[in-house]
GROMACS .gro file of C-alpha atoms in nm:
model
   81
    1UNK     CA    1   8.611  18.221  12.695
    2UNK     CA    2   8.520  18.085  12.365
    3UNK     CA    3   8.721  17.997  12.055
    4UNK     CA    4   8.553  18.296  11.855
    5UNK     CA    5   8.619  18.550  12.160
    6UNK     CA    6   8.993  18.442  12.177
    7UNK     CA    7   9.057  18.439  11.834
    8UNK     CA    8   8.961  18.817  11.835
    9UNK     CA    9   9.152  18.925  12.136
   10UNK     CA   10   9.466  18.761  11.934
   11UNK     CA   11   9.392  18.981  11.675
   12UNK     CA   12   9.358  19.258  11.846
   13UNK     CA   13   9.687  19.230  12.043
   14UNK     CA   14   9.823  19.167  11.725
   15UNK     CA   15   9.746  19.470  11.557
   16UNK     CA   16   9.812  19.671  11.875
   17UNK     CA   17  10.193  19.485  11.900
   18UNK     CA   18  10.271  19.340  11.594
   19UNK     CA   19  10.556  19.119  11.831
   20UNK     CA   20  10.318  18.960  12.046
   21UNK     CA   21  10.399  18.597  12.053
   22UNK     CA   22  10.014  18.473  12.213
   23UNK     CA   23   9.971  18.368  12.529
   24UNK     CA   24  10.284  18.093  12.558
   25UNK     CA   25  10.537  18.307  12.378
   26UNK     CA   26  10.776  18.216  12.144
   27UNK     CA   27  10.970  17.942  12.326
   28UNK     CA   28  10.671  17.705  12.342
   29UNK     CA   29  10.769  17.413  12.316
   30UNK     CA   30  10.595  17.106  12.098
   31UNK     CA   31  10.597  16.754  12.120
   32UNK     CA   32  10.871  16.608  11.932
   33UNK     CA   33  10.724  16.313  11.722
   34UNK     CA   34  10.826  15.968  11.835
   35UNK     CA   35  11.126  15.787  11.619
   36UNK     CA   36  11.010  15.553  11.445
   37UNK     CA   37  11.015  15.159  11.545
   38UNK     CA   38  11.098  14.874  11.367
   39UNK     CA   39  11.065  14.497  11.492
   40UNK     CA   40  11.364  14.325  11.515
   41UNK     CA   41  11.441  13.915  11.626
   42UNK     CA   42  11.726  13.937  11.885
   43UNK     CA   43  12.032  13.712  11.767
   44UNK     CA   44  12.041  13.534  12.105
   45UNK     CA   45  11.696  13.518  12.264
   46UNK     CA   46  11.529  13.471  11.929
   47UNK     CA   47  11.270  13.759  12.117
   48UNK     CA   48  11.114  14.001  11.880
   49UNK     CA   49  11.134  14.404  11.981
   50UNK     CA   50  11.049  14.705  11.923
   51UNK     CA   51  11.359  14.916  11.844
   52UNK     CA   52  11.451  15.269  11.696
   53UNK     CA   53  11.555  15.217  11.332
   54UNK     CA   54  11.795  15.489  11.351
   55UNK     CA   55  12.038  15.265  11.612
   56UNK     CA   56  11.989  14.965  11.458
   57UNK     CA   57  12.298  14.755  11.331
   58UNK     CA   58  12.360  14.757  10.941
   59UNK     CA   59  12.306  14.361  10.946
   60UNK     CA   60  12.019  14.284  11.165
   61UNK     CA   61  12.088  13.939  11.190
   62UNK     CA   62  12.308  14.042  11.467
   63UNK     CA   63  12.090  14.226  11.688
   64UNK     CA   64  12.147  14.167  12.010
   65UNK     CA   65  11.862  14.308  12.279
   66UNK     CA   66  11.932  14.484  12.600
   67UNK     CA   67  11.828  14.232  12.825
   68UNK     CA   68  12.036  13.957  12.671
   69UNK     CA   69  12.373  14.216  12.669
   70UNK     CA   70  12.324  14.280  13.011
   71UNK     CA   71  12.292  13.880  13.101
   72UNK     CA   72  12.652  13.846  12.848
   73UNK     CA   73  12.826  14.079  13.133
   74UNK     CA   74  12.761  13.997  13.488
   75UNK     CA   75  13.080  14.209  13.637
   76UNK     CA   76  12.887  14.536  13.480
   77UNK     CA   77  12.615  14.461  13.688
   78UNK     CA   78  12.754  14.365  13.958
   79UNK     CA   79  12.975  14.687  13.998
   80UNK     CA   80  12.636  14.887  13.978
   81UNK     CA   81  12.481  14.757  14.285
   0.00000   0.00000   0.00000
């Protein structure tokens, strides 16, 4: 169907049940925007990344990146495998 000939069959279920949702209903659910990123320097690597600025620490000198916390504890890991 075209745009035009869907457009008028929403109308028309519209004025026939003011309810009707269209076609996906009311739970439809959207894309929920991304967070936004901020570059960081990690505190030990000196790597830059890409992190969410709502978990950032207040001082982001002391940043420290996932890779480099998991390489600080080696008994973490090694209980997971």
């Amino acid at each position: 169907m075209s745009r035009r000939k869907d457009q008028e069959r929403f109308r028309r279920l519209k004025e026939a049940n003011p309810g009707y949702a269209g076609f996906r209903g009311v739970d439809t659910v959207t894309a929920k925007e991304a967070p936004s990123l901020e570059s960081v320097e990690c505190s030990v690597c000196g790597r830059r990344r890409n992190v969410p600025a709502d978990s950032l620490p207040e001082d982001r000198n002391d940043y420290v990146c996932l890779r480099c916390q998991e390489a600080q504890s080696p008994e973490s890991a090694g209980a997971a495998v």
